[in-house]
mmCIF file of C-alpha atoms in Angstrom:
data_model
loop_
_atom_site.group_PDB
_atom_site.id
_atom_site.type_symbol
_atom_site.label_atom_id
_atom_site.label_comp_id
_atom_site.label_asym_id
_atom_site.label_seq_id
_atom_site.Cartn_x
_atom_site.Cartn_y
_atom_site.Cartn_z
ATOM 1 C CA UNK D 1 50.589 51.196 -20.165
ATOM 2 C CA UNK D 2 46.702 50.902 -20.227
ATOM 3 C CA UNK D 3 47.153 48.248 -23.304
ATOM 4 C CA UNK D 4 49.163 46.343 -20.919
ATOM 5 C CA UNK D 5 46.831 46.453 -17.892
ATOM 6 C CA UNK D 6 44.051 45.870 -20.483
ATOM 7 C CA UNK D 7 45.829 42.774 -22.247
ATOM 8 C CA UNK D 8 47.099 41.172 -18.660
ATOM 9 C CA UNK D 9 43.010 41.571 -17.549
ATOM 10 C CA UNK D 10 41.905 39.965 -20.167
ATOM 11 C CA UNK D 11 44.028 36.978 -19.830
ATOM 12 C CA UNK D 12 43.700 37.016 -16.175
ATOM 13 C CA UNK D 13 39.835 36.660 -17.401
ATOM 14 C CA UNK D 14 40.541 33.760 -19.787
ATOM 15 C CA UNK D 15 42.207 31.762 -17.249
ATOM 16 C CA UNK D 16 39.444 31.916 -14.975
ATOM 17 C CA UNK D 17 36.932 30.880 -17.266
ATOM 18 C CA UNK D 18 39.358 27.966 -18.206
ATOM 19 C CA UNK D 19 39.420 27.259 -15.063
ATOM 20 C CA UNK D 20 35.437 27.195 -14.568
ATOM 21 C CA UNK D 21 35.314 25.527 -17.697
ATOM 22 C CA UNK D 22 37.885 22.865 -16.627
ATOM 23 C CA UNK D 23 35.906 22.741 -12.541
ATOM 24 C CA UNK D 24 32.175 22.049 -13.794
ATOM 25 C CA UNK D 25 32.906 20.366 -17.096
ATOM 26 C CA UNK D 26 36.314 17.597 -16.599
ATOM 27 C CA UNK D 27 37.008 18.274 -12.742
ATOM 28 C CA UNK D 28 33.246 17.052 -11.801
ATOM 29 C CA UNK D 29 33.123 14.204 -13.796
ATOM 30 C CA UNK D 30 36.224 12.701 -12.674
ATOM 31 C CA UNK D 31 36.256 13.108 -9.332
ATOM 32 C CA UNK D 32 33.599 12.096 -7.248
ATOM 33 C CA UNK D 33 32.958 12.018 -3.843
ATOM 34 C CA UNK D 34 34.444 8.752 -2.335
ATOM 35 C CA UNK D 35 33.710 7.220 1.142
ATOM 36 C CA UNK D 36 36.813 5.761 1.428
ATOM 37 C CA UNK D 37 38.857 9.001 2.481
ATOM 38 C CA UNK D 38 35.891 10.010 4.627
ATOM 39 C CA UNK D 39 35.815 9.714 8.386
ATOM 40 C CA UNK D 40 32.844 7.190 8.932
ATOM 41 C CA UNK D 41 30.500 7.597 12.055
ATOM 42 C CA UNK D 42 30.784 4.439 14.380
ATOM 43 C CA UNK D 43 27.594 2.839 14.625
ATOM 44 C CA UNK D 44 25.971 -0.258 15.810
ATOM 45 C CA UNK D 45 23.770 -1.808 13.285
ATOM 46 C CA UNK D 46 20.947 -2.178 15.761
ATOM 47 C CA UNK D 47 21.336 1.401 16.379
ATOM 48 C CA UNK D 48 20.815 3.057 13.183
ATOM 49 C CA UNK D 49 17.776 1.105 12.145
ATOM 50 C CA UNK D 50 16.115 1.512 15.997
ATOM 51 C CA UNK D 51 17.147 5.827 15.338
ATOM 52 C CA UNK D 52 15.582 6.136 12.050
ATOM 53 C CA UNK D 53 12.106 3.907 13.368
ATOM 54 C CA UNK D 54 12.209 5.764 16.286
ATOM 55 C CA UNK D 55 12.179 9.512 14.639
ATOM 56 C CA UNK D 56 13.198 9.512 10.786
ATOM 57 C CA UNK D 57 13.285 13.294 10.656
ATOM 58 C CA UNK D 58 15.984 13.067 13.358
ATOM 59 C CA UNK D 59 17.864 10.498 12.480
ATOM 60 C CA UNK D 60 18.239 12.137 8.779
ATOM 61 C CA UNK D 61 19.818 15.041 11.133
ATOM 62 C CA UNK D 62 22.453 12.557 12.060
ATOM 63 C CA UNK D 63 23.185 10.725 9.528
ATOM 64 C CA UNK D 64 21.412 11.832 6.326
ATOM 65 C CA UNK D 65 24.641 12.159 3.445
ATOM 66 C CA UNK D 66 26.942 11.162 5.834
ATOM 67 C CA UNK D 67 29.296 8.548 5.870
ATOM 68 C CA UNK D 68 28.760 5.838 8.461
ATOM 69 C CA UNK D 69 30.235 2.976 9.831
ATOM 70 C CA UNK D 70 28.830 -0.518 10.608
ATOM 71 C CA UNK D 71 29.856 -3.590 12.113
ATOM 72 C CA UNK D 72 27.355 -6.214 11.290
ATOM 73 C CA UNK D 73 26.361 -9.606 10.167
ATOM 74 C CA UNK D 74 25.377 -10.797 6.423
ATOM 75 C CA UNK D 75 21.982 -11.294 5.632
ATOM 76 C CA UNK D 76 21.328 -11.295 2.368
ATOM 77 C CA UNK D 77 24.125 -10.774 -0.909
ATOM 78 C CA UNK D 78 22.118 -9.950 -4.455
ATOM 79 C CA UNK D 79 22.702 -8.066 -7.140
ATOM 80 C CA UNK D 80 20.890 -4.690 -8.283
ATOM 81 C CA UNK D 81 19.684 -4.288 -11.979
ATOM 82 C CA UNK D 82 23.041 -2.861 -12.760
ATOM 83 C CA UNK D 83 24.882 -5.329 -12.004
ATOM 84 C CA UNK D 84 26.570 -3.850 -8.540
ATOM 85 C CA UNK D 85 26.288 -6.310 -5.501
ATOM 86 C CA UNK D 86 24.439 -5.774 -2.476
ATOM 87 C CA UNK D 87 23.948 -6.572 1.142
ATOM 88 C CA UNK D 88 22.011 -6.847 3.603
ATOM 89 C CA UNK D 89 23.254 -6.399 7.311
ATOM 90 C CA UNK D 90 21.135 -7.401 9.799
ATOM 91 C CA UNK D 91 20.015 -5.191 12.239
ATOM 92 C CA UNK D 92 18.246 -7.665 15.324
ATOM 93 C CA UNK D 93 15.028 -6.130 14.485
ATOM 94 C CA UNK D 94 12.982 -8.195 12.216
ATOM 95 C CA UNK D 95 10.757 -5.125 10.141
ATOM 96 C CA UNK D 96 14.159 -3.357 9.188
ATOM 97 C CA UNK D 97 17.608 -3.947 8.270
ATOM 98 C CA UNK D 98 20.393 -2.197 6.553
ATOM 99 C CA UNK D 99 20.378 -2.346 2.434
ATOM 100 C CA UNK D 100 23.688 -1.585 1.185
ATOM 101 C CA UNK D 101 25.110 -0.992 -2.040
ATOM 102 C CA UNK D 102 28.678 -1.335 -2.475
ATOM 103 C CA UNK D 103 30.965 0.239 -4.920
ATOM 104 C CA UNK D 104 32.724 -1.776 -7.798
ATOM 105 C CA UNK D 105 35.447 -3.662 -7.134
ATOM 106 C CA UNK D 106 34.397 -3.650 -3.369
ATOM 107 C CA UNK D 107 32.491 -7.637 -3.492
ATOM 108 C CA UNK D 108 36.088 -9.336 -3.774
ATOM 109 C CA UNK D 109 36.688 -8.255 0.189
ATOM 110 C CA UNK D 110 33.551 -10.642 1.235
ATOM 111 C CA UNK D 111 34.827 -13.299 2.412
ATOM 112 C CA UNK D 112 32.577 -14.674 5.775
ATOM 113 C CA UNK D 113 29.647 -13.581 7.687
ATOM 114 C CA UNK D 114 30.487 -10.516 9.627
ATOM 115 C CA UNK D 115 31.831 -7.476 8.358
ATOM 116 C CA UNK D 116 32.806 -3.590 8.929
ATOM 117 C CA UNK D 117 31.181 -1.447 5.986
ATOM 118 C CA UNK D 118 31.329 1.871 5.280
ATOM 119 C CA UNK D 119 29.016 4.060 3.308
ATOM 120 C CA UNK D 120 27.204 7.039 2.626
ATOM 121 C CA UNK D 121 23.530 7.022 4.402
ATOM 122 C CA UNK D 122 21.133 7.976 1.899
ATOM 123 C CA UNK D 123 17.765 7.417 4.126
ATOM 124 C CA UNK D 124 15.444 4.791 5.379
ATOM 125 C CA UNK D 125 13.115 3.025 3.389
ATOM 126 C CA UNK D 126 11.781 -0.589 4.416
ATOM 127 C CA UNK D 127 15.314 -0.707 5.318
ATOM 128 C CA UNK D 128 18.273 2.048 5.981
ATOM 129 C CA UNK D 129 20.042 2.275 3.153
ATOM 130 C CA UNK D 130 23.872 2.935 2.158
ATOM 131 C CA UNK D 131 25.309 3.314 -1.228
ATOM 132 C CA UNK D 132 28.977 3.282 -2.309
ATOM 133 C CA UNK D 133 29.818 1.188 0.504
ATOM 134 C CA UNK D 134 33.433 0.087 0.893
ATOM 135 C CA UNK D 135 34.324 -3.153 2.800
ATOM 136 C CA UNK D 136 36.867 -2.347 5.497
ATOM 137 C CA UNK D 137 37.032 -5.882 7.397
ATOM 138 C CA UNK D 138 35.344 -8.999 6.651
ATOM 139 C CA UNK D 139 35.788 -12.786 7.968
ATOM 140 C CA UNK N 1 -16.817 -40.641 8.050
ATOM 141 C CA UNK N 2 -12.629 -39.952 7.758
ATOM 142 C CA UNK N 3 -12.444 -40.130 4.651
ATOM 143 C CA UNK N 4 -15.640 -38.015 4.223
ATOM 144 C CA UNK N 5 -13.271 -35.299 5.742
ATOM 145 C CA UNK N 6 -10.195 -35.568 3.671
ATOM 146 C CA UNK N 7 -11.014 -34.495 0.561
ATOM 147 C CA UNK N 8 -13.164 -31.342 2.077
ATOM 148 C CA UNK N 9 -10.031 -30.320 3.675
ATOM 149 C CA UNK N 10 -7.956 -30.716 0.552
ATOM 150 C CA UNK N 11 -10.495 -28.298 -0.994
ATOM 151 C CA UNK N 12 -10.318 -25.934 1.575
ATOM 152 C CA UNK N 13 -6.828 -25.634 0.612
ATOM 153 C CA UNK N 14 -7.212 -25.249 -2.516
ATOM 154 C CA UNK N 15 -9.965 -22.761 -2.231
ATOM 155 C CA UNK N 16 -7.590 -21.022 -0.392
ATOM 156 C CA UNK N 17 -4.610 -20.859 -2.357
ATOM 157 C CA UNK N 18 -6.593 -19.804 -5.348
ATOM 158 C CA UNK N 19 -7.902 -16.913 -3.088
ATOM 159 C CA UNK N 20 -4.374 -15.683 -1.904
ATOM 160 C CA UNK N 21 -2.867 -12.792 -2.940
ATOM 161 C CA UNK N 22 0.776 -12.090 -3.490
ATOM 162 C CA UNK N 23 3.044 -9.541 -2.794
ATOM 163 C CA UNK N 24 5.927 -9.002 -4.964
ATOM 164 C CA UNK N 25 8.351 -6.869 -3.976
ATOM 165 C CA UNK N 26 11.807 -5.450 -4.513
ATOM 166 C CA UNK N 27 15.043 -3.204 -3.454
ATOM 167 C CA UNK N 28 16.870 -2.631 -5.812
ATOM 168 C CA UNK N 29 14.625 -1.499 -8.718
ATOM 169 C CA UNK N 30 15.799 1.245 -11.037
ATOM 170 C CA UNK N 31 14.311 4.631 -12.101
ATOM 171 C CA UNK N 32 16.061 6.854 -14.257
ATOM 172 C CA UNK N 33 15.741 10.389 -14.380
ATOM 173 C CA UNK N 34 16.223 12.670 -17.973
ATOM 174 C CA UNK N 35 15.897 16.390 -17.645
ATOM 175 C CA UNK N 36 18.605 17.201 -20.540
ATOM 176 C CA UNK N 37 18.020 19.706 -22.909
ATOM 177 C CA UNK N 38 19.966 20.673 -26.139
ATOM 178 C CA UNK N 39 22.573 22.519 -24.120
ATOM 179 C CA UNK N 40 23.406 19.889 -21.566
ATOM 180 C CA UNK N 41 22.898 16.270 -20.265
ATOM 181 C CA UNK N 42 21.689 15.921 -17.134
ATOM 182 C CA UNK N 43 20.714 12.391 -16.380
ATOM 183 C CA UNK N 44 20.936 10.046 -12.893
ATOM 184 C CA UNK N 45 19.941 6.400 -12.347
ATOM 185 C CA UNK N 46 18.498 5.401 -8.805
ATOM 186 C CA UNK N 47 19.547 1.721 -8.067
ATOM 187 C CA UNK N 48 17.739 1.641 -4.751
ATOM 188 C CA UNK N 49 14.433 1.703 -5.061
ATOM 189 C CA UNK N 50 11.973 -0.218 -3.054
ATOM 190 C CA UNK N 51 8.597 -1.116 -4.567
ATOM 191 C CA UNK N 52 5.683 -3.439 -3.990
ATOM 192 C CA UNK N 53 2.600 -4.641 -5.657
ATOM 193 C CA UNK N 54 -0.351 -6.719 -4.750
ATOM 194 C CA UNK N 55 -1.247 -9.535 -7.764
ATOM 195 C CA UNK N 56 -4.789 -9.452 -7.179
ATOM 196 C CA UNK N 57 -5.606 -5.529 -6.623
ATOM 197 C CA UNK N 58 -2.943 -3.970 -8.806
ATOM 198 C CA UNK N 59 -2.252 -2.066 -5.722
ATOM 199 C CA UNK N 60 1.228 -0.203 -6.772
ATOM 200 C CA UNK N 61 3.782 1.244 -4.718
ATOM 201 C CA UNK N 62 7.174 2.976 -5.396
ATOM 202 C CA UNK N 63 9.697 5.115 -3.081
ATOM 203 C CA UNK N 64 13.134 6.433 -3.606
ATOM 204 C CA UNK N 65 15.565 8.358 -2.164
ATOM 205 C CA UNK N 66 16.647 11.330 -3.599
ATOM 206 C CA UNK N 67 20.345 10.871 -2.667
ATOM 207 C CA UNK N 68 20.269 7.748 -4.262
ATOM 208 C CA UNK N 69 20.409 9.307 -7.702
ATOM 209 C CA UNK N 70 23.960 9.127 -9.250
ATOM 210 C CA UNK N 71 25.113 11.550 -11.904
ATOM 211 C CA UNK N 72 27.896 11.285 -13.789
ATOM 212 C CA UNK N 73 29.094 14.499 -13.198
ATOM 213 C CA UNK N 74 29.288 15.194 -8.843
ATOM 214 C CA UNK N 75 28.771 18.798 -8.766
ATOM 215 C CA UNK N 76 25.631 17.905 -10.691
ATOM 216 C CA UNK N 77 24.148 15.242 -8.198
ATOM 217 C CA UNK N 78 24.996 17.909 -5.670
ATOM 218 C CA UNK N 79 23.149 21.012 -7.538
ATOM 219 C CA UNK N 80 20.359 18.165 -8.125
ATOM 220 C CA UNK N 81 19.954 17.643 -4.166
ATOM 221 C CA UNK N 82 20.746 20.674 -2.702
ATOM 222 C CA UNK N 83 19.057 23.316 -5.267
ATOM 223 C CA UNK N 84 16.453 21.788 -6.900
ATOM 224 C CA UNK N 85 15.064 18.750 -4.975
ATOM 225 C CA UNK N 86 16.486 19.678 -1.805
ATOM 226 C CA UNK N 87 16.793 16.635 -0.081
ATOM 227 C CA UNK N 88 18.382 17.289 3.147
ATOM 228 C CA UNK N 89 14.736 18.411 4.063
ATOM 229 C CA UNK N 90 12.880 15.985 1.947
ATOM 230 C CA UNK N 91 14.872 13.174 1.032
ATOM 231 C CA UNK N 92 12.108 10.797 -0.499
ATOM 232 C CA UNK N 93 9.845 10.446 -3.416
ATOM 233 C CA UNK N 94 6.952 8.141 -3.244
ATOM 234 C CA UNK N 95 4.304 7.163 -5.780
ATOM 235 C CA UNK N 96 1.234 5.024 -4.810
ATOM 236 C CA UNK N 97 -1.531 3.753 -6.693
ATOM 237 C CA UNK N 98 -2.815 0.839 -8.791
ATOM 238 C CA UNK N 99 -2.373 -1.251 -11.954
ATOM 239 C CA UNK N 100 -6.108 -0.322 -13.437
ATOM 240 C CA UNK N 101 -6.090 -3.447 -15.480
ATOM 241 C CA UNK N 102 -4.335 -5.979 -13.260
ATOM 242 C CA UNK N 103 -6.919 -8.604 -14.477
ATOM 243 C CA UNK N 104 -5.710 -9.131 -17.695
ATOM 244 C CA UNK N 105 -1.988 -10.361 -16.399
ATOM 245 C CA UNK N 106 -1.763 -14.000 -16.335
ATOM 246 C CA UNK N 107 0.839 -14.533 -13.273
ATOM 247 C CA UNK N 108 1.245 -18.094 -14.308
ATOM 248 C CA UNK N 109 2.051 -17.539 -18.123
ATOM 249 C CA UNK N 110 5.320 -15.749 -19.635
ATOM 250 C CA UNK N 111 4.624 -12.868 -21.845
ATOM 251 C CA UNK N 112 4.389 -9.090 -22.053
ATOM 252 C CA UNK N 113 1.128 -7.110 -20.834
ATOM 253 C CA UNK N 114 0.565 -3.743 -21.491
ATOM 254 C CA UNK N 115 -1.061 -1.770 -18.236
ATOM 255 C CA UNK N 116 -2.101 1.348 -16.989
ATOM 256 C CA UNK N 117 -1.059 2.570 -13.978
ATOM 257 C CA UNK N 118 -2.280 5.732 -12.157
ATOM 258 C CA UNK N 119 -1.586 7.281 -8.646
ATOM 259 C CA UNK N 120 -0.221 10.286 -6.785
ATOM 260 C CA UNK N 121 3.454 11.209 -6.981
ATOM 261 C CA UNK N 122 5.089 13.017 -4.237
ATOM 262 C CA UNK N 123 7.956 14.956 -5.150
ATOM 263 C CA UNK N 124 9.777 17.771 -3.656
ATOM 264 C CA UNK N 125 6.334 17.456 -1.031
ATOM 265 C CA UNK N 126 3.800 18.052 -3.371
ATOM 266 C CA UNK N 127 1.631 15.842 -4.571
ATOM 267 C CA UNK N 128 0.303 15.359 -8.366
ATOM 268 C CA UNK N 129 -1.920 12.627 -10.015
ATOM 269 C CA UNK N 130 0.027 11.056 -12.488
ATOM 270 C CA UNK N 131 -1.227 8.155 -14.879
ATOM 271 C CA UNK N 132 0.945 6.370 -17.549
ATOM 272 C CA UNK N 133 1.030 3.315 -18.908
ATOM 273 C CA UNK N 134 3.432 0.915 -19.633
ATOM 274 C CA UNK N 135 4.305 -2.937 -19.803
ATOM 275 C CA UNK N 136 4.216 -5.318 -16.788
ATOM 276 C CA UNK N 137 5.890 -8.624 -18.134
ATOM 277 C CA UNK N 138 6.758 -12.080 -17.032
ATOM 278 C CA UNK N 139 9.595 -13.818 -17.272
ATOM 279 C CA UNK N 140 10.325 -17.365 -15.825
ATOM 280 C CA UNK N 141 7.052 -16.215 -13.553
ATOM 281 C CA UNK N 142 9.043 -13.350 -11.884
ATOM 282 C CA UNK N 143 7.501 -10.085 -12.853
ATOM 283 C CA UNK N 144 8.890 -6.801 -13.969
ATOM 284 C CA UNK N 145 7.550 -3.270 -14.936
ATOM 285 C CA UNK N 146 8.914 -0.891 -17.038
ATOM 286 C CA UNK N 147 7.468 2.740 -18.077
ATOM 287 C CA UNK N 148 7.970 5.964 -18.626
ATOM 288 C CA UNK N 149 6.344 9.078 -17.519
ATOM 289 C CA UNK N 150 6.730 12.676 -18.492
ATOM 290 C CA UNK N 151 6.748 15.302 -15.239
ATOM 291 C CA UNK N 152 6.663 19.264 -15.354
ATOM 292 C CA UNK N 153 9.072 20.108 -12.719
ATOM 293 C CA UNK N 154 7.369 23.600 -11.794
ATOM 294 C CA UNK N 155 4.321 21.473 -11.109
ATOM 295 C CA UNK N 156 6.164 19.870 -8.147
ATOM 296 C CA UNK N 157 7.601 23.562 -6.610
ATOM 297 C CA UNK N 158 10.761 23.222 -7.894
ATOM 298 C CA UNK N 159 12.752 26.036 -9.185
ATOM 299 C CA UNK N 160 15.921 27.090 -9.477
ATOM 300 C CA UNK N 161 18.493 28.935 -11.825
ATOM 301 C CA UNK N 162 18.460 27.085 -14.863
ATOM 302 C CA UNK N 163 15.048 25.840 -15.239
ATOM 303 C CA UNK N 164 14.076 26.477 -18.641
ATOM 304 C CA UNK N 165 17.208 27.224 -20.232
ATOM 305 C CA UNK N 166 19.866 24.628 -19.219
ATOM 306 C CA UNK N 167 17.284 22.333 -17.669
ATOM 307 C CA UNK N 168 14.523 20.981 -19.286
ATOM 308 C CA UNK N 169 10.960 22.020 -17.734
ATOM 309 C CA UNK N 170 9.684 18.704 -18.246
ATOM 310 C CA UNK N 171 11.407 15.693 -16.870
ATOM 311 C CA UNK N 172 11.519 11.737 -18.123
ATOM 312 C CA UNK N 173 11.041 9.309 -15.430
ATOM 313 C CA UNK N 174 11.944 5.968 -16.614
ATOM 314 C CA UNK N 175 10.853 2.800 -14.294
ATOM 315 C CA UNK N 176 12.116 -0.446 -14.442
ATOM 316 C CA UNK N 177 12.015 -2.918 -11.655
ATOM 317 C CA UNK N 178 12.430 -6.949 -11.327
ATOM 318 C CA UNK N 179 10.190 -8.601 -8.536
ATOM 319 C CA UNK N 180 10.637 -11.860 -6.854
#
């Protein structure tokens, strides 16, 4: 009886580290956190950039690691160093706009001027900025 | 008399043009970030980062965001931001300062320069002198840095679990950024 109890505790324990093992080590590196299934927070492009030059500390509140929603126009398409595109949405106000990265794959949806992005807000710098942006409507 | 004129007036342009400082600037430079030790790999690359620098005073500056650092593992990139560099409360990183020897980059001629940088660094909120050097070189006449620097993370306030063990105390900073 106590080898049992002893035997099935032990393998309860050597599932559980598997299972550790398996979260931190294969689970993490596969799965990331993607924008796409996220519920974005509608906002103006205008709005974002006037927020964050208004009070940085409070827009970070709102939308600091958050996903986020804009409707804007292109300003600007490049490339970064690694070879992802990115864009630049213009904002109305001439000191800041919104510097996006987007996620692989995601530069075949350009197609015109003004678009609906999506992507995670990761602060303000000379612009906001977004990375892993997805493009959900452009013409 | 007129024609007195022109030519002063072409000179003053000149004069002034030769006078003129640029800025060159980008968004998307790169900075990489090493803190592996034997028992695990912990690297991120920042694509985002927004730098400056003046051609005639060397004057340097670079800023990321902390949340722009991408790991290959996620529960990594969200151990890095929430329990070591905490960005929620301090999401940026800046470093300011100046190319010491500025003077001896020709702008106008492609080639590789080695220069000295040197600055403050704020990360995590506290600030450090740092000073490095590394290679400022021109291609096509567009610019770009690269260098590394070496920094002791319990010299910037941060601790956490693994520090030491898993994480290496000292971590490699890698710049490299292309101006226009």
């Amino acid at each position: 009886m106590k080898r049992k109890i002893v035997v099935g505790a032990l393998t309860l324990i050597g599932f559980l580290a598997a299972g550790v093992w398996y979260y931190v080590f294969v689970y993490s590196k596969t799965h990331h956190r993607n924008v796409a299934d996220e519920q974005g927070l509608i906002v103006p492009a205008g709005q974002i950039v006037k927020d964050y030059e208004t009070d940085e500390a409070r827009a970070n509140k709102k939308y600091l690691n958050k996903a986020v929603e804009i409707e804007g126009f292109i300003l600007k398409k490049d490339k970064d160093q690694a070879g992802n595109t990115t864009i630049t949405l213009r904002s109305g106000d001439p000191m800041a706009n919104i510097f996006c990265t987007l996620k692989p794959g995601e530069a075949n949806k350009l197609h015109g001027t003004q678009m609906v992005i999506k992507g995670i807000c990761t602060g303000y710098l000379s612009d906001v900025v977004l990375n892993e942006a997805v493009v959900l409507k452009s013409e | 008399m007129k024609k007195a004129i022109l030519p002063l007036f072409f000179l003053a342009i000149a004069g002034f043009a030769a006078n003129a400082q640029k800025v060159y600037a980008t968004k998307n430079g790169q900075i990489k970030f090493n803190a592996s030790s034997p028992i695990e790999k912990i690297e991120a690359v920042n694509n985002q980062v927004d730098s400056k620098f003046v051609d005639k005073t060397g004057q340097i500056v670079f800023s990321a965001l902390i949340k722009s650092f991408k790991f290959e593992n996620q529960l990594m990139e969200d151990h890095f931001n929430e329990n070591y560099l905490e960005s929620s409360k301090i999401p940026k990183a800046e470093f300011r300062g100046f190319i010491s020897n500025i003077a001896s980059v020709d702008f106008t001629k492609d080639g590789k320069y080695p220069v000295t940088v040197e600055g403050t660094l704020n990360l995590h909120g506290v600030q450090q002198k740092v000073s490095t050097s590394g290679s400022l070189e021109i291609v096509g006449g567009k610019p770009m840095i690269v260098g590394v620097f070496k920094v002791k993370i319990k010299d910037y306030g941060i601790t956490g679990l693994y520090i030491g063990d898993k994480i290496a105390s000292e971590a490699e900073i890698s710049v490299n950024c292309k101006y226009e």
